[in-house]
Amino acid sequence: MARDRTLVGIDVGTTKVCTLIGEVTRANSVNVIGWGVSPSRGLRKGMVVNIEEAVASIGSSVEKAERVSGFKVVSGLVGIAGGHVTSLNSRGFVGVSHADKTIDQEDVARAVEAARVVNIPSNREIIHAIPRHFIVDGQEGIRNPIGMIGYRLDVETHIVTGATTAIQNLTKCIHRLGVDVDQIVLEPLASSEAVLTEEEKEMGVVLVDMGGGTTDLVIFIEGSAWHSGVIAVGGNNITNDIAVKLRTPLAEAEELKIQYGQAVMSAVPADEMVEVSTFGRGTPQLVPRAEICSVIQDRLVEMFQLIDTEIKRSGYSGLLPAGLVLTGGTAETEGIVDLASEVLQLPIRIGRPAGVHGLVDAVGRPSYATSVGLLLWGARQATGSSESRMTQRSGRRSSHDDNLTVAGRLKDFLRIFLP
Ligand SMILES: Nc1ncnc2c1ncn2[C@@H]1O[C@H](COP(=O)(O)OP(=O)(O)OP(=O)(O)O)[C@@H](O)[C@H]1O
Ligand SMILES: [Mg+2]
């Protein structure tokens, strides 16, 4: 029943909190029935720094989405980012347990569990352990080993870790609203669900989510995530640079950026002037538009250089024929594709969320990639799973979603990553 497959995605971004409520119609397809966006408070560079403020803005976004949809939110998929996120690749192996040596889902789950046994500091925890490929009795490059015969199953995984306190603070904010956290999902992984094609992921591509506080990236090769990273610079830094350079309030700088911004300074006429209200002066001043664009260009070039360094650091820079897909609010900057192509020397395109229906116009912009992606992430698990109810029609919210057992969740989680 469609109502049983209602999903909730909560993207707690640095500039906005976006809650989406959707119904799964089929795999990779979600009908959005509720949405709520609130300005974000109490977050810095993707991390909660003030619980009370964060609770208030998340709460307001959830309530708006509830009002639009007529559902109460019981639990949701929640995005996480921030400079505390790191990743590594790890291998695990197990002996195949079945007497006839046929590999089943339990063996896969045990192998992934074994790969999770990595040395990480006690103040960090694993957010994702994503199978990249499997090895059956030494035979490499197997995408889905279920049903194969073998004695030994190895798995190569991509492991994403985060600071325990950052994860706990985010979870605490959601719990304070009486909403359970169904799963924490790395934001760029969620965004990739909404903006990348299977072909791009297969060929080799970088997803870059340029938000307000952070720039997050994930490298996909042969269909799965091989590397992820978070760079603690975003669109807010551009706004800040403009405010400092022109001596204007931040709100004015943000408006100038959105209205007159262009990533390639030479694309704007040298004599075009823009009215700017500056501190300490009663009347607006005339400033060359090119001056604003030069600030934007300088900061974006720096951000692309940091992205370039991160791609090189991953060791996969030669394996990305599908290039780079830019999403997140900052990807809406005019001319950004030209600048990114010049600095990174890769094919570049803007990633707009796909795979959602309903309130499509509202959520079709790059800044909604993460929230749409959270729904699609959930949809992949809900397809074939009997229970995934994150909302209820009326009554009190329960603080725990006991529809899914831990084992059930793990199996559902693995289902996403197996073709
Ligand atoms: N048309 C535009 N041109 C340039 N920048 C834009 C435009 N629209 C939005 N932005 C910028 O995008 C940023 C917000 O992006 P987004 O909504 O993806 O961030 P977020 O998810 O709240 O933050 P984060 O993911 O970093 O925690 C802001 O810095 C905003 O100024
Ligand atoms: Mg974001």
Short mmCIF file of C-alpha atoms and ligand atoms in Angstrom, two decimals:
data_model
loop_
_atom_site.label_atom_id
_atom_site.label_comp_id
_atom_site.label_asym_id
_atom_site.label_seq_id
_atom_site.Cartn_x
_atom_site.Cartn_y
_atom_site.Cartn_z
CA MET A 1 0.00 0.00 0.00
CA ALA A 2 1.42 3.34 -1.07
CA ARG A 3 0.77 4.96 2.31
CA ASP A 4 3.04 2.39 3.95
CA ARG A 5 5.89 3.58 1.78
CA THR A 6 5.87 7.16 2.94
CA LEU A 7 9.37 8.53 3.29
CA VAL A 8 10.78 11.56 5.04
CA GLY A 9 14.08 13.25 4.20
CA ILE A 10 15.47 16.00 6.42
CA ASP A 11 18.41 17.94 4.97
CA VAL A 12 19.87 20.02 7.77
CA GLY A 13 22.00 22.38 5.69
CA THR A 14 24.07 25.35 6.80
CA THR A 15 21.79 27.86 5.09
CA LYS A 16 18.45 26.07 4.99
CA VAL A 17 16.69 23.08 6.51
CA CYS A 18 14.52 21.22 4.01
CA THR A 19 12.08 18.46 4.95
CA LEU A 20 10.47 16.46 2.16
CA ILE A 21 7.72 13.89 2.56
CA GLY A 22 7.27 11.54 -0.36
CA GLU A 23 5.51 8.37 -1.39
CA VAL A 24 7.44 5.70 -3.22
CA THR A 25 5.73 4.89 -6.47
CA ARG A 26 8.43 2.51 -7.75
CA ALA A 27 12.21 2.19 -7.42
CA ASN A 28 13.92 5.51 -8.17
CA SER A 29 10.63 7.33 -8.29
CA VAL A 30 9.03 9.33 -5.50
CA ASN A 31 5.92 11.45 -5.38
CA VAL A 32 6.56 14.49 -3.16
CA ILE A 33 3.48 15.19 -1.02
CA GLY A 34 4.94 17.60 1.51
CA TRP A 35 7.79 20.02 1.79
CA GLY A 36 8.98 22.58 4.28
CA VAL A 37 11.98 24.89 4.05
CA SER A 38 13.24 27.08 6.89
CA PRO A 39 16.33 29.24 7.20
CA SER A 40 18.96 27.31 9.09
CA ARG A 41 20.06 28.49 12.53
CA GLY A 42 22.53 27.01 14.98
CA LEU A 43 24.72 25.36 12.34
CA ARG A 44 28.23 26.19 11.25
CA LYS A 45 29.93 24.51 8.31
CA GLY A 46 27.43 21.66 8.35
CA MET A 47 27.65 21.01 12.09
CA VAL A 48 25.25 21.81 14.93
CA VAL A 49 26.76 24.49 17.17
CA ASN A 50 23.61 25.60 18.99
CA ILE A 51 21.07 22.90 19.87
CA GLU A 52 18.16 25.22 20.75
CA GLU A 53 18.43 27.21 17.52
CA ALA A 54 18.90 24.11 15.39
CA VAL A 55 15.88 22.40 17.00
CA ALA A 56 13.75 25.47 16.29
CA SER A 57 14.66 25.66 12.61
CA ILE A 58 14.44 21.91 11.99
CA GLY A 59 11.12 21.88 13.85
CA SER A 60 9.72 24.68 11.74
CA SER A 61 10.73 22.90 8.51
CA VAL A 62 9.21 19.58 9.67
CA GLU A 63 5.98 21.29 10.73
CA LYS A 64 5.61 23.03 7.36
CA ALA A 65 6.04 19.71 5.54
CA GLU A 66 3.51 18.07 7.88
CA ARG A 67 0.97 20.80 7.23
CA VAL A 68 1.31 20.51 3.44
CA SER A 69 1.05 16.70 3.45
CA GLY A 70 -1.44 16.09 6.26
CA PHE A 71 0.95 13.53 7.77
CA LYS A 72 2.80 13.52 11.08
CA VAL A 73 6.50 12.79 10.79
CA VAL A 74 7.48 9.79 12.93
CA SER A 75 10.99 9.21 11.62
CA GLY A 76 13.21 10.31 8.77
CA LEU A 77 16.43 9.98 6.83
CA VAL A 78 18.78 12.73 7.93
CA GLY A 79 21.70 14.15 5.96
CA ILE A 80 25.08 14.80 7.56
CA ALA A 81 28.19 16.68 6.36
CA GLY A 82 30.88 18.83 7.97
CA GLY A 83 34.65 18.89 8.15
CA HIS A 84 34.63 15.99 10.65
CA VAL A 85 33.67 13.50 7.93
CA THR A 86 36.49 11.33 6.57
CA SER A 87 36.65 8.17 4.50
CA LEU A 88 38.83 5.14 3.91
CA ASN A 89 38.64 1.88 2.01
CA SER A 90 38.71 -1.43 3.84
CA ARG A 91 38.55 -5.13 2.98
CA GLY A 92 36.77 -7.86 4.93
CA PHE A 93 36.35 -11.58 4.36
CA VAL A 94 34.34 -14.54 5.66
CA GLY A 95 33.98 -18.26 4.98
CA VAL A 96 30.75 -19.05 3.14
CA SER A 97 28.42 -20.58 5.71
CA HIS A 98 25.94 -22.62 3.69
CA ALA A 99 26.69 -26.37 3.34
CA ASP A 100 26.32 -26.21 -0.46
CA LYS A 101 28.61 -23.14 -0.54
CA THR A 102 26.02 -20.88 -2.14
CA ILE A 103 26.61 -17.28 -1.08
CA ASP A 104 23.54 -15.63 0.44
CA GLN A 105 22.65 -12.22 1.86
CA GLU A 106 23.81 -13.24 5.35
CA ASP A 107 27.31 -14.00 4.02
CA VAL A 108 27.41 -10.60 2.32
CA ALA A 109 26.27 -8.91 5.53
CA ARG A 110 28.93 -10.77 7.56
CA ALA A 111 31.67 -9.85 5.06
CA VAL A 112 30.69 -6.18 5.23
CA GLU A 113 30.60 -6.44 9.02
CA ALA A 114 34.17 -7.83 8.91
CA ALA A 115 35.28 -4.91 6.70
CA ARG A 116 33.88 -2.51 9.30
CA VAL A 117 36.47 -3.72 11.79
CA VAL A 118 38.94 -0.93 11.14
CA ASN A 119 41.09 1.08 13.47
CA ILE A 120 39.32 4.35 14.04
CA PRO A 121 39.75 6.62 17.05
CA SER A 122 37.22 6.08 19.85
CA ASN A 123 35.69 9.50 19.26
CA ARG A 124 34.65 8.59 15.70
CA GLU A 125 32.05 6.23 14.29
CA ILE A 126 31.18 4.62 11.00
CA ILE A 127 28.38 6.31 9.06
CA HIS A 128 28.52 4.04 5.99
CA ALA A 129 30.29 0.86 4.94
CA ILE A 130 29.52 0.64 1.23
CA PRO A 131 30.47 -2.49 -0.74
CA ARG A 132 32.54 -1.51 -3.79
CA HIS A 133 33.04 -5.01 -5.18
CA PHE A 134 33.38 -8.60 -4.05
CA ILE A 135 36.00 -11.29 -4.50
CA VAL A 136 34.87 -14.94 -4.51
CA ASP A 137 37.70 -17.43 -3.99
CA GLY A 138 40.18 -14.96 -5.45
CA GLN A 139 38.04 -14.01 -8.44
CA GLU A 140 37.95 -10.21 -8.45
CA GLY A 141 35.48 -7.61 -9.64
CA ILE A 142 32.18 -9.29 -8.71
CA ARG A 143 29.33 -6.83 -8.30
CA ASN A 144 26.73 -9.08 -6.66
CA PRO A 145 27.94 -12.41 -5.31
CA ILE A 146 24.54 -13.66 -4.05
CA GLY A 147 23.79 -17.08 -5.56
CA MET A 148 27.41 -17.75 -6.56
CA ILE A 149 29.29 -20.79 -5.26
CA GLY A 150 32.47 -20.27 -3.28
CA TYR A 151 34.37 -21.02 -0.08
CA ARG A 152 35.65 -17.55 0.70
CA LEU A 153 33.94 -14.20 0.20
CA ASP A 154 35.93 -10.96 0.36
CA VAL A 155 34.45 -7.51 0.08
CA GLU A 156 36.12 -4.17 -0.69
CA THR A 157 34.22 -1.41 1.09
CA HIS A 158 34.23 2.35 1.19
CA ILE A 159 33.93 3.44 4.82
CA VAL A 160 32.71 6.89 5.81
CA THR A 161 33.31 7.98 9.39
CA GLY A 162 32.24 11.01 11.39
CA ALA A 163 32.87 12.52 14.81
CA THR A 164 30.59 10.82 17.34
CA THR A 165 29.68 14.10 19.02
CA ALA A 166 28.69 15.75 15.71
CA ILE A 167 26.45 12.77 14.89
CA GLN A 168 24.99 12.75 18.42
CA ASN A 169 24.25 16.47 18.40
CA LEU A 170 22.40 16.21 15.10
CA THR A 171 20.48 13.14 16.29
CA LYS A 172 19.64 14.88 19.56
CA CYS A 173 18.06 17.80 17.67
CA ILE A 174 15.84 15.44 15.67
CA HIS A 175 14.88 13.41 18.77
CA ARG A 176 13.96 16.60 20.60
CA LEU A 177 11.20 17.01 18.01
CA GLY A 178 9.85 13.54 18.82
CA VAL A 179 11.15 12.30 15.47
CA ASP A 180 13.26 9.16 15.19
CA VAL A 181 16.35 9.04 12.99
CA ASP A 182 15.86 6.17 10.60
CA GLN A 183 19.28 6.56 9.06
CA ILE A 184 22.04 9.15 8.89
CA VAL A 185 23.20 9.60 5.28
CA LEU A 186 26.27 11.46 4.06
CA GLU A 187 24.83 14.47 2.22
CA PRO A 188 26.75 14.17 -1.08
CA LEU A 189 25.84 10.46 -1.26
CA ALA A 190 22.19 11.44 -0.94
CA SER A 191 22.66 14.19 -3.58
CA SER A 192 24.23 11.67 -5.95
CA GLU A 193 21.01 9.61 -5.85
CA ALA A 194 19.14 12.61 -7.21
CA VAL A 195 21.52 13.99 -9.83
CA LEU A 196 23.82 11.28 -11.22
CA THR A 197 22.94 8.79 -13.93
CA GLU A 198 23.85 5.11 -13.58
CA GLU A 199 26.05 5.48 -16.67
CA GLU A 200 28.06 8.31 -15.13
CA LYS A 201 28.59 6.31 -11.93
CA GLU A 202 29.65 3.32 -14.00
CA MET A 203 32.13 5.29 -16.13
CA GLY A 204 33.68 7.32 -13.32
CA VAL A 205 32.39 10.68 -12.12
CA VAL A 206 32.81 13.18 -9.27
CA LEU A 207 29.71 14.55 -7.58
CA VAL A 208 30.38 17.94 -6.00
CA ASP A 209 27.69 19.46 -3.76
CA MET A 210 28.55 23.13 -3.28
CA GLY A 211 26.31 24.31 -0.45
CA GLY A 212 26.44 27.32 1.82
CA GLY A 213 28.83 26.05 4.48
CA THR A 214 30.61 23.11 2.89
CA THR A 215 31.59 21.63 -0.46
CA ASP A 216 31.12 17.87 -0.36
CA LEU A 217 32.32 15.38 -2.93
CA VAL A 218 31.99 11.71 -3.77
CA ILE A 219 33.85 9.88 -6.51
CA PHE A 220 31.97 7.04 -8.21
CA ILE A 221 33.77 4.43 -10.26
CA GLU A 222 32.34 1.18 -11.64
CA GLY A 223 28.96 2.02 -10.18
CA SER A 224 29.91 2.59 -6.54
CA ALA A 225 31.41 5.17 -4.20
CA TRP A 226 35.19 4.92 -4.03
CA HIS A 227 36.07 8.14 -2.27
CA SER A 228 34.29 10.86 -0.34
CA GLY A 229 35.37 14.07 1.30
CA VAL A 230 34.09 17.31 2.76
CA ILE A 231 35.81 20.66 2.16
CA ALA A 232 34.88 23.30 4.73
CA VAL A 233 34.30 26.11 2.21
CA GLY A 234 31.01 27.04 0.55
CA GLY A 235 28.83 29.81 -0.87
CA ASN A 236 28.77 31.62 2.48
CA ASN A 237 32.49 32.32 2.04
CA ILE A 238 31.76 34.03 -1.29
CA THR A 239 29.06 36.17 0.36
CA ASN A 240 31.44 36.99 3.18
CA ASP A 241 34.21 37.99 0.75
CA ILE A 242 31.82 40.34 -1.07
CA ALA A 243 30.70 41.88 2.24
CA VAL A 244 34.30 42.50 3.30
CA LYS A 245 35.43 43.85 -0.07
CA LEU A 246 32.48 46.22 -0.52
CA ARG A 247 31.94 46.93 3.20
CA THR A 248 28.27 45.95 3.05
CA PRO A 249 26.03 43.97 5.42
CA LEU A 250 25.92 40.20 4.72
CA ALA A 251 22.30 40.29 3.59
CA GLU A 252 23.15 42.93 0.97
CA ALA A 253 26.22 40.96 -0.16
CA GLU A 254 24.08 37.81 -0.55
CA GLU A 255 21.56 39.69 -2.66
CA LEU A 256 24.28 41.22 -4.85
CA LYS A 257 25.82 37.78 -5.36
CA ILE A 258 22.53 36.19 -6.43
CA GLN A 259 21.41 39.10 -8.59
CA TYR A 260 24.65 40.15 -10.29
CA GLY A 261 26.97 37.20 -9.71
CA GLN A 262 28.94 35.71 -12.59
CA ALA A 263 31.77 33.23 -12.14
CA VAL A 264 33.81 34.51 -15.08
CA MET A 265 34.60 38.16 -14.45
CA SER A 266 35.51 38.89 -18.09
CA ALA A 267 31.96 37.88 -19.14
CA VAL A 268 30.48 41.08 -17.66
CA PRO A 269 30.86 44.48 -19.38
CA ALA A 270 33.65 46.48 -17.75
CA ASP A 271 31.50 49.62 -17.53
CA GLU A 272 28.41 48.03 -15.92
CA MET A 273 27.73 49.67 -12.54
CA VAL A 274 25.65 48.37 -9.63
CA GLU A 275 24.11 50.22 -6.68
CA VAL A 276 25.48 49.05 -3.34
CA SER A 277 24.57 50.16 0.21
CA THR A 278 27.76 50.38 2.21
CA PHE A 279 28.35 50.77 5.94
CA GLY A 280 28.69 54.33 7.15
CA ARG A 281 27.25 55.96 4.03
CA GLY A 282 23.67 57.12 3.77
CA THR A 283 23.29 56.89 0.02
CA PRO A 284 24.02 53.81 -2.12
CA GLN A 285 27.36 53.82 -3.96
CA LEU A 286 27.94 52.83 -7.58
CA VAL A 287 30.32 49.88 -7.83
CA PRO A 288 31.49 48.09 -11.03
CA ARG A 289 29.67 44.75 -11.36
CA ALA A 290 33.03 43.30 -12.43
CA GLU A 291 34.37 44.03 -8.95
CA ILE A 292 31.70 41.77 -7.38
CA CYS A 293 32.37 39.11 -10.01
CA SER A 294 36.11 39.22 -9.45
CA VAL A 295 35.55 38.38 -5.76
CA ILE A 296 33.28 35.49 -6.78
CA GLN A 297 35.75 34.27 -9.39
CA ASP A 298 38.71 34.35 -6.98
CA ARG A 299 36.89 32.35 -4.30
CA LEU A 300 35.44 29.85 -6.79
CA VAL A 301 38.88 29.29 -8.34
CA GLU A 302 40.20 28.55 -4.85
CA MET A 303 37.32 26.13 -4.22
CA PHE A 304 37.93 24.31 -7.52
CA GLN A 305 41.63 24.06 -6.68
CA LEU A 306 40.72 22.46 -3.32
CA ILE A 307 38.42 20.06 -5.20
CA ASP A 308 41.25 19.29 -7.62
CA THR A 309 43.60 18.56 -4.71
CA GLU A 310 41.01 16.26 -3.12
CA ILE A 311 40.49 14.38 -6.42
CA LYS A 312 44.27 13.97 -6.84
CA ARG A 313 44.61 12.87 -3.21
CA SER A 314 42.06 10.12 -3.84
CA GLY A 315 44.36 8.61 -6.47
CA TYR A 316 41.46 8.24 -8.94
CA SER A 317 41.97 11.38 -11.04
CA GLY A 318 42.72 9.35 -14.16
CA LEU A 319 39.51 7.32 -13.87
CA LEU A 320 36.87 10.00 -14.37
CA PRO A 321 35.78 10.14 -18.03
CA ALA A 322 32.28 11.35 -17.07
CA GLY A 323 33.88 14.37 -15.41
CA LEU A 324 32.31 16.36 -12.64
CA VAL A 325 28.68 17.08 -11.78
CA LEU A 326 28.10 20.25 -9.78
CA THR A 327 25.07 20.60 -7.53
CA GLY A 328 24.00 22.49 -4.37
CA GLY A 329 22.96 26.16 -4.26
CA THR A 330 26.36 27.56 -5.28
CA ALA A 331 26.15 25.53 -8.51
CA GLU A 332 23.47 28.04 -9.56
CA THR A 333 26.11 30.75 -10.00
CA GLU A 334 25.99 31.99 -13.58
CA GLY A 335 29.01 30.95 -15.62
CA ILE A 336 30.20 28.37 -13.08
CA VAL A 337 30.46 25.58 -15.66
CA ASP A 338 32.89 27.63 -17.79
CA LEU A 339 35.09 28.48 -14.82
CA ALA A 340 35.08 24.92 -13.44
CA SER A 341 36.00 23.47 -16.87
CA GLU A 342 38.89 25.90 -17.17
CA VAL A 343 40.34 25.15 -13.71
CA LEU A 344 39.66 21.42 -13.52
CA GLN A 345 40.06 20.46 -17.20
CA LEU A 346 37.19 17.97 -16.93
CA PRO A 347 33.74 17.74 -18.54
CA ILE A 348 31.38 19.66 -16.20
CA ARG A 349 27.59 19.74 -15.96
CA ILE A 350 25.08 21.08 -13.44
CA GLY A 351 23.17 18.36 -11.57
CA ARG A 352 19.48 19.06 -11.02
CA PRO A 353 17.41 16.59 -8.98
CA ALA A 354 15.49 14.03 -11.03
CA GLY A 355 13.22 11.13 -10.07
CA VAL A 356 10.62 13.10 -8.11
CA HIS A 357 7.08 14.03 -9.04
CA GLY A 358 4.45 16.15 -7.37
CA LEU A 359 5.88 19.45 -6.23
CA VAL A 360 8.57 19.08 -8.87
CA ASP A 361 9.07 22.74 -9.75
CA ALA A 362 9.88 23.60 -6.17
CA VAL A 363 12.46 20.87 -5.70
CA GLY A 364 14.01 20.75 -9.18
CA ARG A 365 16.82 23.15 -8.25
CA PRO A 366 20.38 22.08 -7.39
CA SER A 367 20.00 23.26 -3.78
CA TYR A 368 17.37 20.53 -3.24
CA ALA A 369 19.59 17.70 -4.48
CA THR A 370 20.29 16.41 -0.96
CA SER A 371 16.69 16.38 0.27
CA VAL A 372 15.39 14.77 -2.93
CA GLY A 373 18.30 12.33 -2.77
CA LEU A 374 17.40 11.35 0.80
CA LEU A 375 13.93 10.32 -0.42
CA LEU A 376 15.40 8.36 -3.34
CA TRP A 377 17.89 6.70 -1.00
CA GLY A 378 14.96 5.62 1.18
CA ALA A 379 12.96 4.59 -1.89
CA ARG A 380 15.62 2.13 -2.96
CA GLN A 381 15.32 0.42 0.40
CA ALA A 382 11.57 0.61 0.55
CA THR A 383 11.19 -1.17 -2.80
CA GLY A 384 10.88 -4.81 -1.95
CA SER A 385 10.77 -4.10 1.75
CA SER A 386 7.42 -4.64 3.42
CA GLU A 387 7.66 -1.88 5.99
CA SER A 388 9.00 1.61 5.77
CA ARG A 389 6.57 3.93 7.42
CA MET A 390 8.05 7.22 8.48
CA THR A 391 4.77 9.05 8.93
CA GLN A 392 1.42 8.50 10.53
CA ARG A 393 -1.92 10.01 9.72
CA SER A 394 -2.70 11.43 13.14
CA GLY A 395 -2.05 11.09 16.86
CA ARG A 396 1.08 11.36 18.93
CA ARG A 397 4.52 10.89 17.43
CA SER A 398 6.30 7.86 18.81
CA SER A 399 9.92 8.36 19.72
CA HIS A 400 10.99 5.01 18.34
CA ASP A 401 10.26 3.45 15.01
CA ASP A 402 10.02 -0.22 15.84
CA ASN A 403 8.85 -1.26 12.41
CA LEU A 404 12.34 -2.28 11.42
CA THR A 405 14.65 -4.53 13.36
CA VAL A 406 18.38 -3.83 13.27
CA ALA A 407 18.97 -6.92 11.12
CA GLY A 408 16.19 -5.84 8.80
CA ARG A 409 17.73 -2.42 8.48
CA LEU A 410 21.13 -3.86 7.66
CA LYS A 411 19.68 -6.04 4.92
CA ASP A 412 17.71 -3.12 3.57
CA PHE A 413 20.83 -1.01 3.68
CA LEU A 414 22.78 -3.58 1.68
CA ARG A 415 19.98 -3.84 -0.84
CA ILE A 416 20.77 -0.30 -1.99
CA PHE A 417 24.27 -1.18 -2.97
CA LEU A 418 23.72 -4.48 -4.73
CA PRO A 419 22.70 -4.27 -8.39
N1 LIG B 1 21.59 31.88 -7.90
C1 LIG B 1 22.59 31.70 -7.06
N2 LIG B 1 23.83 32.15 -7.37
C2 LIG B 1 24.86 31.98 -6.54
N3 LIG B 1 24.78 31.38 -5.34
C3 LIG B 1 23.59 30.91 -4.97
C4 LIG B 1 22.43 31.04 -5.79
N4 LIG B 1 21.38 30.48 -5.15
C5 LIG B 1 21.87 30.03 -3.97
N5 LIG B 1 23.18 30.28 -3.86
C6 LIG B 1 24.06 29.99 -2.72
O1 LIG B 1 23.97 28.63 -2.39
C7 LIG B 1 24.26 28.47 -1.00
C8 LIG B 1 23.23 27.58 -0.39
O2 LIG B 1 23.26 26.35 -1.01
P1 LIG B 1 22.50 25.09 -0.41
O3 LIG B 1 21.06 25.43 -0.24
O4 LIG B 1 22.83 23.93 -1.26
O5 LIG B 1 23.23 25.01 1.00
P2 LIG B 1 22.93 24.17 2.32
O6 LIG B 1 22.51 22.81 1.94
O7 LIG B 1 22.01 24.94 3.20
O8 LIG B 1 24.35 24.18 3.01
P3 LIG B 1 25.44 23.01 3.26
O9 LIG B 1 25.10 21.89 2.34
O10 LIG B 1 26.74 23.64 2.96
O11 LIG B 1 25.31 22.67 4.70
C9 LIG B 1 24.27 29.85 -0.37
O12 LIG B 1 25.60 30.25 -0.13
C10 LIG B 1 23.64 30.71 -1.46
O13 LIG B 1 24.16 32.02 -1.45
MG MG B 2 23.52 21.04 1.51
#
